[in-house]
Structure formats: C-alpha cells, structure tokens
mmCIF file of C-alpha atoms in Angstrom:
data_model
loop_
_atom_site.group_PDB
_atom_site.id
_atom_site.type_symbol
_atom_site.label_atom_id
_atom_site.label_comp_id
_atom_site.label_asym_id
_atom_site.label_seq_id
_atom_site.Cartn_x
_atom_site.Cartn_y
_atom_site.Cartn_z
ATOM 1 C CA UNK I 11 0.000 0.000 0.000
ATOM 2 C CA UNK I 12 1.010 3.629 -0.429
ATOM 3 C CA UNK I 13 1.715 5.845 2.566
ATOM 4 C CA UNK I 14 -1.147 7.637 4.332
ATOM 5 C CA UNK I 15 0.831 10.786 3.576
ATOM 6 C CA UNK I 16 -0.693 10.360 0.122
ATOM 7 C CA UNK I 17 -3.556 12.877 0.241
ATOM 8 C CA UNK I 18 -5.774 10.470 -1.725
ATOM 9 C CA UNK I 19 -6.307 8.408 1.465
ATOM 10 C CA UNK I 20 -6.960 11.243 3.902
ATOM 11 C CA UNK I 21 -10.585 11.622 4.943
ATOM 12 C CA UNK I 22 -12.291 14.970 5.350
ATOM 13 C CA UNK I 23 -12.062 16.155 8.935
ATOM 14 C CA UNK I 24 -15.712 15.410 9.741
ATOM 15 C CA UNK I 25 -15.375 11.846 8.412
ATOM 16 C CA UNK I 26 -12.213 10.886 10.299
ATOM 17 C CA UNK I 27 -12.786 8.302 13.035
ATOM 18 C CA UNK I 28 -12.354 9.525 16.610
ATOM 19 C CA UNK I 29 -10.506 6.491 17.954
ATOM 20 C CA UNK I 30 -10.614 7.859 21.506
ATOM 21 C CA UNK I 31 -14.422 7.489 21.454
ATOM 22 C CA UNK I 32 -14.436 3.982 19.961
ATOM 23 C CA UNK I 33 -17.448 2.111 21.304
ATOM 24 C CA UNK I 34 -19.063 -1.225 20.475
ATOM 25 C CA UNK I 35 -22.758 -1.410 19.688
ATOM 26 C CA UNK I 36 -25.004 -2.835 22.367
ATOM 27 C CA UNK I 37 -28.069 -4.967 21.746
ATOM 28 C CA UNK I 38 -27.426 -5.864 18.099
ATOM 29 C CA UNK I 39 -30.026 -8.523 17.213
ATOM 30 C CA UNK I 40 -28.507 -12.020 17.147
ATOM 31 C CA UNK I 41 -30.921 -14.265 15.258
ATOM 32 C CA UNK I 42 -30.802 -18.062 15.385
ATOM 33 C CA UNK I 43 -31.979 -19.325 11.998
ATOM 34 C CA UNK I 44 -32.529 -22.816 13.442
ATOM 35 C CA UNK I 45 -35.346 -21.486 15.629
ATOM 36 C CA UNK I 46 -38.310 -23.892 15.218
ATOM 37 C CA UNK I 47 -40.870 -21.169 15.950
ATOM 38 C CA UNK I 48 -41.391 -19.597 12.518
ATOM 39 C CA UNK I 49 -43.637 -16.823 13.830
ATOM 40 C CA UNK I 50 -41.010 -15.795 16.379
ATOM 41 C CA UNK I 51 -38.246 -15.941 13.761
ATOM 42 C CA UNK I 52 -40.181 -13.765 11.316
ATOM 43 C CA UNK I 53 -41.002 -11.307 14.100
ATOM 44 C CA UNK I 54 -37.336 -11.036 15.098
ATOM 45 C CA UNK I 55 -36.281 -10.453 11.492
ATOM 46 C CA UNK I 56 -38.876 -7.712 11.077
ATOM 47 C CA UNK I 57 -37.877 -6.031 14.330
ATOM 48 C CA UNK I 58 -34.188 -6.067 13.354
ATOM 49 C CA UNK I 59 -34.937 -4.642 9.897
ATOM 50 C CA UNK I 60 -37.111 -1.863 11.308
ATOM 51 C CA UNK I 61 -35.066 -0.818 14.337
ATOM 52 C CA UNK I 62 -31.504 -1.532 13.228
ATOM 53 C CA UNK I 63 -31.194 -2.124 9.481
ATOM 54 C CA UNK I 64 -28.736 -4.927 10.241
ATOM 55 C CA UNK I 65 -28.429 -8.010 12.430
ATOM 56 C CA UNK I 66 -26.265 -11.061 13.062
ATOM 57 C CA UNK I 67 -27.262 -14.645 12.260
ATOM 58 C CA UNK I 68 -26.089 -17.963 13.724
ATOM 59 C CA UNK I 69 -26.901 -21.580 12.846
ATOM 60 C CA UNK I 70 -27.208 -20.426 9.252
ATOM 61 C CA UNK I 71 -26.281 -23.724 7.627
ATOM 62 C CA UNK I 72 -23.074 -22.624 5.869
ATOM 63 C CA UNK I 73 -20.357 -25.215 6.665
ATOM 64 C CA UNK I 74 -17.663 -23.660 8.831
ATOM 65 C CA UNK I 75 -15.047 -25.778 7.052
ATOM 66 C CA UNK I 76 -15.934 -24.073 3.765
ATOM 67 C CA UNK I 77 -15.680 -20.622 5.332
ATOM 68 C CA UNK I 78 -12.258 -21.482 6.742
ATOM 69 C CA UNK I 79 -11.056 -22.760 3.356
ATOM 70 C CA UNK I 80 -12.095 -19.522 1.697
ATOM 71 C CA UNK I 81 -10.411 -17.447 4.408
ATOM 72 C CA UNK I 82 -7.189 -19.411 3.856
ATOM 73 C CA UNK I 83 -7.360 -18.976 0.084
ATOM 74 C CA UNK I 84 -7.985 -15.250 0.524
ATOM 75 C CA UNK I 85 -4.950 -14.929 2.819
ATOM 76 C CA UNK I 86 -2.735 -16.790 0.336
ATOM 77 C CA UNK I 87 -3.906 -14.658 -2.601
ATOM 78 C CA UNK I 88 -3.371 -11.285 -0.940
ATOM 79 C CA UNK I 89 0.140 -12.299 0.134
ATOM 80 C CA UNK I 90 1.206 -12.978 -3.436
ATOM 81 C CA UNK I 91 3.529 -10.476 -5.088
ATOM 82 C CA UNK I 92 1.891 -7.412 -6.551
ATOM 83 C CA UNK I 93 2.899 -8.551 -10.035
ATOM 84 C CA UNK I 94 1.003 -11.823 -9.530
ATOM 85 C CA UNK I 95 -2.111 -10.125 -8.192
ATOM 86 C CA UNK I 96 -2.154 -7.616 -11.006
ATOM 87 C CA UNK I 97 -2.365 -10.404 -13.581
ATOM 88 C CA UNK I 98 -6.077 -10.477 -12.696
ATOM 89 C CA UNK I 99 -6.425 -6.742 -12.136
ATOM 90 C CA UNK I 100 -9.841 -5.287 -12.903
ATOM 91 C CA UNK I 101 -10.534 -2.073 -14.805
ATOM 92 C CA UNK I 102 -13.432 -0.304 -16.515
ATOM 93 C CA UNK I 103 -13.425 -2.981 -19.233
ATOM 94 C CA UNK I 104 -12.872 -6.002 -16.977
ATOM 95 C CA UNK I 105 -14.920 -5.089 -13.930
ATOM 96 C CA UNK I 106 -14.097 -8.240 -11.923
ATOM 97 C CA UNK I 107 -10.849 -9.327 -10.302
ATOM 98 C CA UNK I 108 -8.140 -7.674 -8.197
ATOM 99 C CA UNK I 109 -8.074 -3.975 -7.345
ATOM 100 C CA UNK I 110 -6.189 -1.810 -4.852
ATOM 101 C CA UNK I 111 -7.180 1.777 -5.684
ATOM 102 C CA UNK I 112 -10.913 1.810 -5.004
ATOM 103 C CA UNK I 113 -12.657 5.026 -3.962
ATOM 104 C CA UNK I 114 -15.640 5.486 -1.640
ATOM 105 C CA UNK I 115 -17.208 8.950 -1.531
ATOM 106 C CA UNK I 116 -14.299 10.105 -3.709
ATOM 107 C CA UNK I 117 -11.660 9.175 -1.107
ATOM 108 C CA UNK I 118 -9.323 6.230 -1.679
ATOM 109 C CA UNK I 119 -9.906 3.245 0.619
ATOM 110 C CA UNK I 120 -7.103 1.637 2.644
ATOM 111 C CA UNK I 121 -7.643 -1.873 1.269
ATOM 112 C CA UNK I 122 -7.195 -4.286 -1.610
ATOM 113 C CA UNK I 123 -9.990 -6.470 -2.967
ATOM 114 C CA UNK I 124 -10.819 -9.393 -5.235
ATOM 115 C CA UNK I 125 -14.310 -9.430 -6.795
ATOM 116 C CA UNK I 126 -16.170 -12.238 -8.521
ATOM 117 C CA UNK I 127 -19.788 -12.781 -9.519
ATOM 118 C CA UNK I 128 -21.942 -15.854 -8.931
ATOM 119 C CA UNK I 129 -23.477 -16.283 -12.399
ATOM 120 C CA UNK I 130 -21.116 -17.029 -15.285
ATOM 121 C CA UNK I 131 -21.355 -15.037 -17.320
ATOM 122 C CA UNK I 132 -23.211 -12.372 -15.379
ATOM 123 C CA UNK I 133 -25.596 -10.392 -17.585
ATOM 124 C CA UNK I 134 -25.249 -6.670 -16.905
ATOM 125 C CA UNK I 135 -26.094 -3.285 -18.352
ATOM 126 C CA UNK I 136 -23.673 -2.325 -21.129
ATOM 127 C CA UNK I 137 -23.838 1.395 -20.342
ATOM 128 C CA UNK I 138 -25.568 3.909 -18.095
ATOM 129 C CA UNK I 139 -27.408 5.394 -21.091
ATOM 130 C CA UNK I 140 -31.139 4.868 -20.522
ATOM 131 C CA UNK I 141 -31.664 4.395 -24.259
ATOM 132 C CA UNK I 142 -28.953 1.746 -24.588
ATOM 133 C CA UNK I 143 -30.531 -1.714 -24.242
ATOM 134 C CA UNK I 144 -27.382 -3.700 -25.004
ATOM 135 C CA UNK I 145 -26.312 -6.333 -22.505
ATOM 136 C CA UNK I 146 -22.761 -6.869 -21.272
ATOM 137 C CA UNK I 147 -21.355 -10.242 -20.194
ATOM 138 C CA UNK I 148 -19.169 -10.035 -17.109
ATOM 139 C CA UNK I 149 -16.609 -12.830 -16.822
ATOM 140 C CA UNK I 150 -14.636 -13.708 -13.716
ATOM 141 C CA UNK I 151 -10.839 -13.595 -13.744
ATOM 142 C CA UNK I 152 -9.180 -16.321 -11.702
ATOM 143 C CA UNK I 153 -5.564 -16.306 -10.488
ATOM 144 C CA UNK I 154 -3.300 -19.318 -11.051
ATOM 145 C CA UNK I 155 -2.399 -19.263 -7.370
ATOM 146 C CA UNK I 156 -3.629 -20.444 -4.981
ATOM 147 C CA UNK I 157 -4.832 -23.330 -7.215
ATOM 148 C CA UNK I 158 -7.832 -24.125 -4.986
ATOM 149 C CA UNK I 159 -9.166 -20.560 -5.007
ATOM 150 C CA UNK I 160 -11.632 -20.825 -7.891
ATOM 151 C CA UNK I 161 -13.294 -24.002 -6.634
ATOM 152 C CA UNK I 162 -13.707 -22.814 -3.057
ATOM 153 C CA UNK I 163 -14.929 -19.381 -4.187
ATOM 154 C CA UNK I 164 -17.601 -20.903 -6.426
ATOM 155 C CA UNK I 165 -18.738 -23.354 -3.743
ATOM 156 C CA UNK I 166 -19.003 -20.554 -1.197
ATOM 157 C CA UNK I 167 -21.024 -18.404 -3.607
ATOM 158 C CA UNK I 168 -23.631 -21.161 -4.005
ATOM 159 C CA UNK I 169 -24.039 -21.369 -0.239
ATOM 160 C CA UNK I 170 -24.440 -17.587 -0.040
ATOM 161 C CA UNK I 171 -27.154 -17.494 -2.692
ATOM 162 C CA UNK I 172 -29.123 -20.182 -0.856
ATOM 163 C CA UNK I 173 -28.742 -18.325 2.449
ATOM 164 C CA UNK I 174 -29.605 -14.991 0.848
ATOM 165 C CA UNK I 175 -32.785 -16.311 -0.690
ATOM 166 C CA UNK I 176 -33.802 -17.892 2.608
ATOM 167 C CA UNK I 177 -33.362 -14.533 4.303
ATOM 168 C CA UNK I 178 -35.444 -12.887 1.583
ATOM 169 C CA UNK I 179 -38.279 -15.313 2.309
ATOM 170 C CA UNK I 180 -38.172 -14.391 5.992
ATOM 171 C CA UNK I 181 -38.010 -10.684 5.163
ATOM 172 C CA UNK I 182 -40.974 -11.008 2.794
ATOM 173 C CA UNK I 183 -42.998 -12.736 5.506
ATOM 174 C CA UNK I 184 -42.036 -10.017 7.986
ATOM 175 C CA UNK I 185 -43.623 -7.509 5.573
ATOM 176 C CA UNK I 186 -46.825 -9.540 5.439
ATOM 177 C CA UNK I 187 -46.031 -10.856 1.946
ATOM 178 C CA UNK I 188 -45.813 -14.383 0.557
ATOM 179 C CA UNK I 189 -42.452 -16.023 1.229
ATOM 180 C CA UNK I 190 -41.623 -16.245 -2.502
ATOM 181 C CA UNK I 191 -42.597 -12.635 -3.287
ATOM 182 C CA UNK I 192 -39.073 -11.591 -4.248
ATOM 183 C CA UNK I 193 -38.102 -14.617 -6.359
ATOM 184 C CA UNK I 194 -39.074 -12.952 -9.657
ATOM 185 C CA UNK I 195 -36.341 -10.342 -9.256
ATOM 186 C CA UNK I 196 -33.470 -12.847 -9.125
ATOM 187 C CA UNK I 197 -33.847 -14.925 -12.305
ATOM 188 C CA UNK I 198 -30.592 -13.511 -13.753
ATOM 189 C CA UNK I 199 -29.269 -12.065 -10.515
ATOM 190 C CA UNK I 200 -26.080 -10.011 -10.492
ATOM 191 C CA UNK I 201 -24.913 -11.117 -7.040
ATOM 192 C CA UNK I 202 -21.209 -11.049 -6.212
ATOM 193 C CA UNK I 203 -18.638 -11.919 -3.567
ATOM 194 C CA UNK I 204 -15.723 -9.751 -2.512
ATOM 195 C CA UNK I 205 -12.555 -10.739 -0.697
ATOM 196 C CA UNK I 206 -11.267 -7.777 1.337
ATOM 197 C CA UNK I 207 -7.799 -7.287 2.782
ATOM 198 C CA UNK I 208 -7.042 -4.297 5.027
ATOM 199 C CA UNK I 209 -3.277 -4.017 5.698
ATOM 200 C CA UNK I 210 -2.037 -2.375 8.912
ATOM 201 C CA UNK I 211 -2.351 1.395 8.592
ATOM 202 C CA UNK I 212 0.250 3.731 10.159
ATOM 203 C CA UNK I 213 -2.304 6.546 10.585
ATOM 204 C CA UNK I 214 -5.699 5.009 11.415
ATOM 205 C CA UNK I 215 -6.990 8.374 12.598
ATOM 206 C CA UNK I 216 -6.714 9.798 9.059
ATOM 207 C CA UNK I 217 -7.791 6.977 6.745
ATOM 208 C CA UNK I 218 -10.596 4.428 6.499
ATOM 209 C CA UNK I 219 -10.624 0.905 5.130
ATOM 210 C CA UNK I 220 -13.928 1.819 3.511
ATOM 211 C CA UNK I 221 -15.492 5.260 3.802
ATOM 212 C CA UNK I 222 -19.039 5.649 5.050
ATOM 213 C CA UNK I 223 -21.632 4.377 2.584
ATOM 214 C CA UNK I 224 -24.824 2.380 2.151
ATOM 215 C CA UNK I 225 -24.820 -0.741 0.007
ATOM 216 C CA UNK I 226 -26.785 -0.239 -3.225
ATOM 217 C CA UNK I 227 -28.122 -3.785 -3.606
ATOM 218 C CA UNK I 228 -30.703 -5.887 -1.774
ATOM 219 C CA UNK I 229 -28.740 -7.148 1.209
ATOM 220 C CA UNK I 230 -25.181 -7.959 2.248
ATOM 221 C CA UNK I 231 -24.038 -11.016 4.189
ATOM 222 C CA UNK I 232 -20.639 -10.361 5.773
ATOM 223 C CA UNK I 233 -18.078 -12.745 7.208
ATOM 224 C CA UNK I 234 -15.330 -10.989 9.162
ATOM 225 C CA UNK I 235 -12.296 -12.192 11.078
ATOM 226 C CA UNK I 236 -11.654 -11.585 14.774
ATOM 227 C CA UNK I 237 -9.791 -8.298 14.276
ATOM 228 C CA UNK I 238 -12.948 -6.255 13.811
ATOM 229 C CA UNK I 239 -13.273 -2.806 12.288
ATOM 230 C CA UNK I 240 -16.809 -2.616 10.941
ATOM 231 C CA UNK I 241 -18.754 0.340 12.300
ATOM 232 C CA UNK I 242 -22.401 1.249 11.722
ATOM 233 C CA UNK I 243 -24.236 4.473 12.293
ATOM 234 C CA UNK I 244 -26.928 3.779 14.868
ATOM 235 C CA UNK I 245 -30.392 4.771 13.722
ATOM 236 C CA UNK I 246 -31.345 5.754 17.270
ATOM 237 C CA UNK I 247 -28.767 8.504 17.806
ATOM 238 C CA UNK I 248 -26.530 8.708 14.706
ATOM 239 C CA UNK I 249 -23.388 7.626 16.576
ATOM 240 C CA UNK I 250 -20.764 5.365 15.029
ATOM 241 C CA UNK I 251 -20.476 2.088 16.922
ATOM 242 C CA UNK I 252 -18.372 -1.009 16.313
ATOM 243 C CA UNK I 253 -19.806 -4.421 15.481
ATOM 244 C CA UNK I 254 -17.841 -6.898 17.563
ATOM 245 C CA UNK I 255 -17.145 -10.151 15.672
ATOM 246 C CA UNK I 256 -19.159 -13.165 16.837
ATOM 247 C CA UNK I 257 -17.605 -16.571 16.054
ATOM 248 C CA UNK I 258 -19.322 -18.405 13.159
ATOM 249 C CA UNK I 259 -21.884 -15.614 12.763
ATOM 250 C CA UNK I 260 -22.671 -13.526 9.721
ATOM 251 C CA UNK I 261 -23.594 -9.859 9.770
ATOM 252 C CA UNK I 262 -26.535 -9.006 7.520
ATOM 253 C CA UNK I 263 -27.212 -5.442 6.474
ATOM 254 C CA UNK I 264 -30.021 -4.153 4.325
ATOM 255 C CA UNK I 265 -29.293 -2.413 1.028
ATOM 256 C CA UNK I 266 -30.907 0.428 -0.885
ATOM 257 C CA UNK I 267 -32.991 -1.824 -3.162
ATOM 258 C CA UNK I 268 -34.732 -3.362 -0.169
ATOM 259 C CA UNK I 269 -35.338 0.113 1.232
ATOM 260 C CA UNK I 270 -37.112 1.102 -1.989
ATOM 261 C CA UNK I 271 -39.058 -2.167 -2.269
ATOM 262 C CA UNK I 272 -40.325 -1.632 1.293
ATOM 263 C CA UNK I 273 -41.237 2.000 0.463
ATOM 264 C CA UNK I 274 -38.840 3.174 3.154
ATOM 265 C CA UNK I 275 -40.138 0.959 5.975
ATOM 266 C CA UNK I 276 -36.847 -0.973 6.066
ATOM 267 C CA UNK I 277 -33.868 1.365 5.700
ATOM 268 C CA UNK I 278 -30.373 0.558 4.491
ATOM 269 C CA UNK I 279 -27.701 1.245 7.080
ATOM 270 C CA UNK I 280 -24.740 3.623 6.827
ATOM 271 C CA UNK I 281 -21.482 1.832 7.653
ATOM 272 C CA UNK I 282 -17.714 2.141 7.334
ATOM 273 C CA UNK I 283 -14.512 0.257 8.190
ATOM 274 C CA UNK I 284 -11.842 1.622 10.487
ATOM 275 C CA UNK I 285 -8.279 0.363 10.130
ATOM 276 C CA UNK I 286 -5.806 -1.096 12.609
ATOM 277 C CA UNK I 287 -2.250 0.227 13.059
ATOM 278 C CA UNK I 288 -0.814 -3.217 13.914
ATOM 279 C CA UNK I 289 -3.037 -5.975 12.555
ATOM 280 C CA UNK I 290 -4.213 -6.812 9.063
ATOM 281 C CA UNK I 291 -7.916 -7.581 8.680
ATOM 282 C CA UNK I 292 -9.871 -9.787 6.302
ATOM 283 C CA UNK I 293 -13.571 -9.837 5.497
ATOM 284 C CA UNK I 294 -15.792 -11.473 2.879
ATOM 285 C CA UNK I 295 -19.062 -9.754 1.958
ATOM 286 C CA UNK I 296 -21.647 -11.369 -0.301
ATOM 287 C CA UNK I 297 -23.867 -8.895 -2.148
ATOM 288 C CA UNK I 298 -27.316 -10.207 -3.099
ATOM 289 C CA UNK I 299 -28.393 -8.214 -6.158
ATOM 290 C CA UNK I 300 -31.355 -8.511 -8.573
ATOM 291 C CA UNK I 301 -31.326 -9.058 -12.338
ATOM 292 C CA UNK I 302 -29.893 -6.141 -14.294
ATOM 293 C CA UNK I 303 -33.219 -5.426 -16.036
ATOM 294 C CA UNK I 304 -35.115 -5.065 -12.738
ATOM 295 C CA UNK I 305 -36.977 -1.795 -12.378
ATOM 296 C CA UNK I 306 -36.622 -1.010 -8.695
ATOM 297 C CA UNK I 307 -39.708 0.588 -7.176
ATOM 298 C CA UNK I 308 -41.911 0.233 -4.081
ATOM 299 C CA UNK I 309 -43.937 -2.970 -4.121
ATOM 300 C CA UNK I 310 -47.595 -2.250 -5.017
ATOM 301 C CA UNK I 311 -48.835 -4.247 -2.010
ATOM 302 C CA UNK I 312 -46.945 -1.937 0.332
ATOM 303 C CA UNK I 313 -48.229 1.357 -1.047
ATOM 304 C CA UNK I 314 -51.920 0.515 -1.292
ATOM 305 C CA UNK I 315 -53.674 2.696 1.220
ATOM 306 C CA UNK I 316 -50.420 4.479 2.052
ATOM 307 C CA UNK I 317 -51.261 8.107 2.689
ATOM 308 C CA UNK I 318 -48.329 9.490 0.703
ATOM 309 C CA UNK I 319 -48.169 6.733 -1.935
ATOM 310 C CA UNK I 320 -44.848 5.620 -3.409
ATOM 311 C CA UNK I 321 -41.871 7.412 -1.875
ATOM 312 C CA UNK I 322 -39.543 6.535 -4.771
ATOM 313 C CA UNK I 323 -39.672 6.708 -8.558
ATOM 314 C CA UNK I 324 -38.643 3.565 -10.495
ATOM 315 C CA UNK I 325 -35.037 3.155 -11.600
ATOM 316 C CA UNK I 326 -33.164 0.474 -13.530
ATOM 317 C CA UNK I 327 -30.940 -1.620 -11.269
ATOM 318 C CA UNK I 328 -28.368 -2.507 -13.923
ATOM 319 C CA UNK I 329 -27.668 1.083 -14.921
ATOM 320 C CA UNK I 330 -27.673 2.259 -11.306
ATOM 321 C CA UNK I 331 -25.181 -0.469 -10.365
ATOM 322 C CA UNK I 332 -22.924 0.254 -13.346
ATOM 323 C CA UNK I 333 -22.835 3.943 -12.472
ATOM 324 C CA UNK I 334 -21.794 3.082 -8.912
ATOM 325 C CA UNK I 335 -19.147 0.647 -10.145
ATOM 326 C CA UNK I 336 -17.604 3.234 -12.480
ATOM 327 C CA UNK I 337 -17.204 5.618 -9.543
ATOM 328 C CA UNK I 338 -14.940 3.059 -7.839
ATOM 329 C CA UNK I 339 -12.228 3.617 -10.421
ATOM 330 C CA UNK I 340 -11.750 7.357 -10.221
ATOM 331 C CA UNK I 341 -12.329 10.457 -8.164
ATOM 332 C CA UNK I 342 -15.446 12.231 -9.393
ATOM 333 C CA UNK I 343 -16.317 15.889 -9.270
ATOM 334 C CA UNK I 344 -19.542 15.071 -7.429
ATOM 335 C CA UNK I 345 -21.008 12.279 -5.298
ATOM 336 C CA UNK I 346 -21.991 9.099 -7.152
ATOM 337 C CA UNK I 347 -25.595 8.134 -7.795
ATOM 338 C CA UNK I 348 -27.796 7.587 -4.703
ATOM 339 C CA UNK I 349 -31.379 6.400 -4.203
ATOM 340 C CA UNK I 350 -32.405 9.735 -2.716
ATOM 341 C CA UNK I 351 -32.122 11.084 -6.275
ATOM 342 C CA UNK I 352 -35.291 9.066 -6.986
ATOM 343 C CA UNK I 353 -37.331 10.238 -4.004
ATOM 344 C CA UNK I 354 -40.765 11.651 -4.702
#
C-alpha cells in the first residue's frame, strides 16, 4: 500500500474516526436461523430490519469448514507479489478481479480487494445510457495461485445465494407478503462476492478501510475475522459504533434496493470500516443483487392505502449499479448516484 501521507487516502475532517471514542454497539439482534418457531423468527427479522437495518445470524447452515477454506485462500492470494495479483487486475473494461485503488465517496480506501460474480457469465447493463438496451457479459478472472481458489470461491457463492434467498423469504414474511414474493427479481441475478484485505495502517486516525456508505443492492451477508473494524451508524442517535465479531456468525445489512421495495419501511444502514495500526484484517461480503433489467420501485402491495403513496420513482438496477461501479475507479467531481435522487 502507499503511505497515508498520500492525500488520496486522507478523509475529510468530519469523516475521520475519533478512535478515543471507539465504542461497540449494544443490543445488536442475534438471530438463530434454526429457531423452530417460525412466527417468532419472522417477528425477530422484522424487528431487526425496522429498528436496526442490520443483524447477526447464527446456525445459518453454511459449513464452517468451507468458510475457513475460503479465508485461507484469501490470505494466500493477498500475500502474493503485486505482479502476480495484477495479472487479474480489474478495470473499466474487466470489472471483476483484483483492485487496490478503489474510492468510496471520492476518497481512496485503505484496502485491496478481489471481486467475482456468482453467475457465469453475469448479464449486466452495457452502459448507463437509458436508451442503450445492449447487454454486457461479465466474466470472472481467476488467479493461477492459490490453485484451490476458484473451486472454493464458487462453492461458497452457491451457499451464499441459498442463504440470501432464505433470508429474503423471511423478510418477505415479515412484511406480510408471501415467502416467494421476491423470487421474480433474481432470475438472472447479479450477485457477487468480494474478498477484502485491510493491511495495517500507520495513521488510522486519518484513513478508512472503507469510507461511510450504504450498500446499493438488496442485502449484504458479511463474514469478518476476529480483528474487527466494521462500524455502523446507529439509527437511534446517529453515533458510530463497532460491530464486535461473533464466532461463526454472519452480519446481515439491508441495502438500498430493499429500502425502496419496502417503500422506506426498512432502511439501508450507513457503515464504514476503520483500520488497525498493527493488525491486518480480512472480510468477505456477499452482495445479493437482482437481475440487471429489474426496475426497482416500491412494491404495489406496500403502497396501497399508504397516505403518501410511493416514496420513490422507479429506476433500472443494472444502470444504477454500473454507475456506482464506475465511480470506484476514479475520483469524481460530485457524489456518485444515490437512491435519494429518486425520491418523490
């Protein structure tokens, strides 16, 4: 990594973490997916979505051995030479693979990543032009080393899709909808997995592993190591609080698409990653995303009888996502596209 002295990494004063006030969140919902009482489980999911916008899950059914294999492969990959990693470097043309100069809110993140999608190829919008109906085919790039990386990554992705769709059934039921209500949006889903590596940072008070943001998709399922660093902005008081790692648990946070589908009843959560001056950190988020041609708008069932009607205008997921992805590669003159642009 470059030095924090590089101005590209330095956060604006108001966004810098105050490490002297570091505090862990209290009362984060911890939901046991093996609970036999379906009514209680659905209630807990709904409460977590309404009050927090994120929660932790245990007994989720993902084999711990698989998670450990992926963590080991991730560690091996990120400790390759830079020349080796850059053989699968992503760019505006090849949007999947390795990258170490990503920007969030126009500030460079203190991290390196490896991205891959679940579907091969993944069908995506070819451009952000609303009149362009061409479809792009995103192909994964796989490194030669470690040799087991592709197989374990693909196996893990399948487990994440199954878990994500199970969570969507529970979320649908918590809204009073049929369990399969959301299935239609995922026929050609654009879901992806990211391997994150946050090296030790000499000036953690100036930089962030990831700047504050809300995830644009449906929901995110995060595996993190025991170092910690994820912080969320509490809905109750707006304070930044840490999410302490729980062994064999996943952190689930709601994305912008789900906020729009729910007509604002379930809100996506603002979060960021602080960095450690001594320890490297690894995390693996899975992003559950709809088909590129999905027009994202409040569900009709949830706006019937609503006094103010739909709170958001429809937008195309594929073009929205592509616009956000392009902003990762360069510093823009203005903030990247946000769902509040589509508020009524």
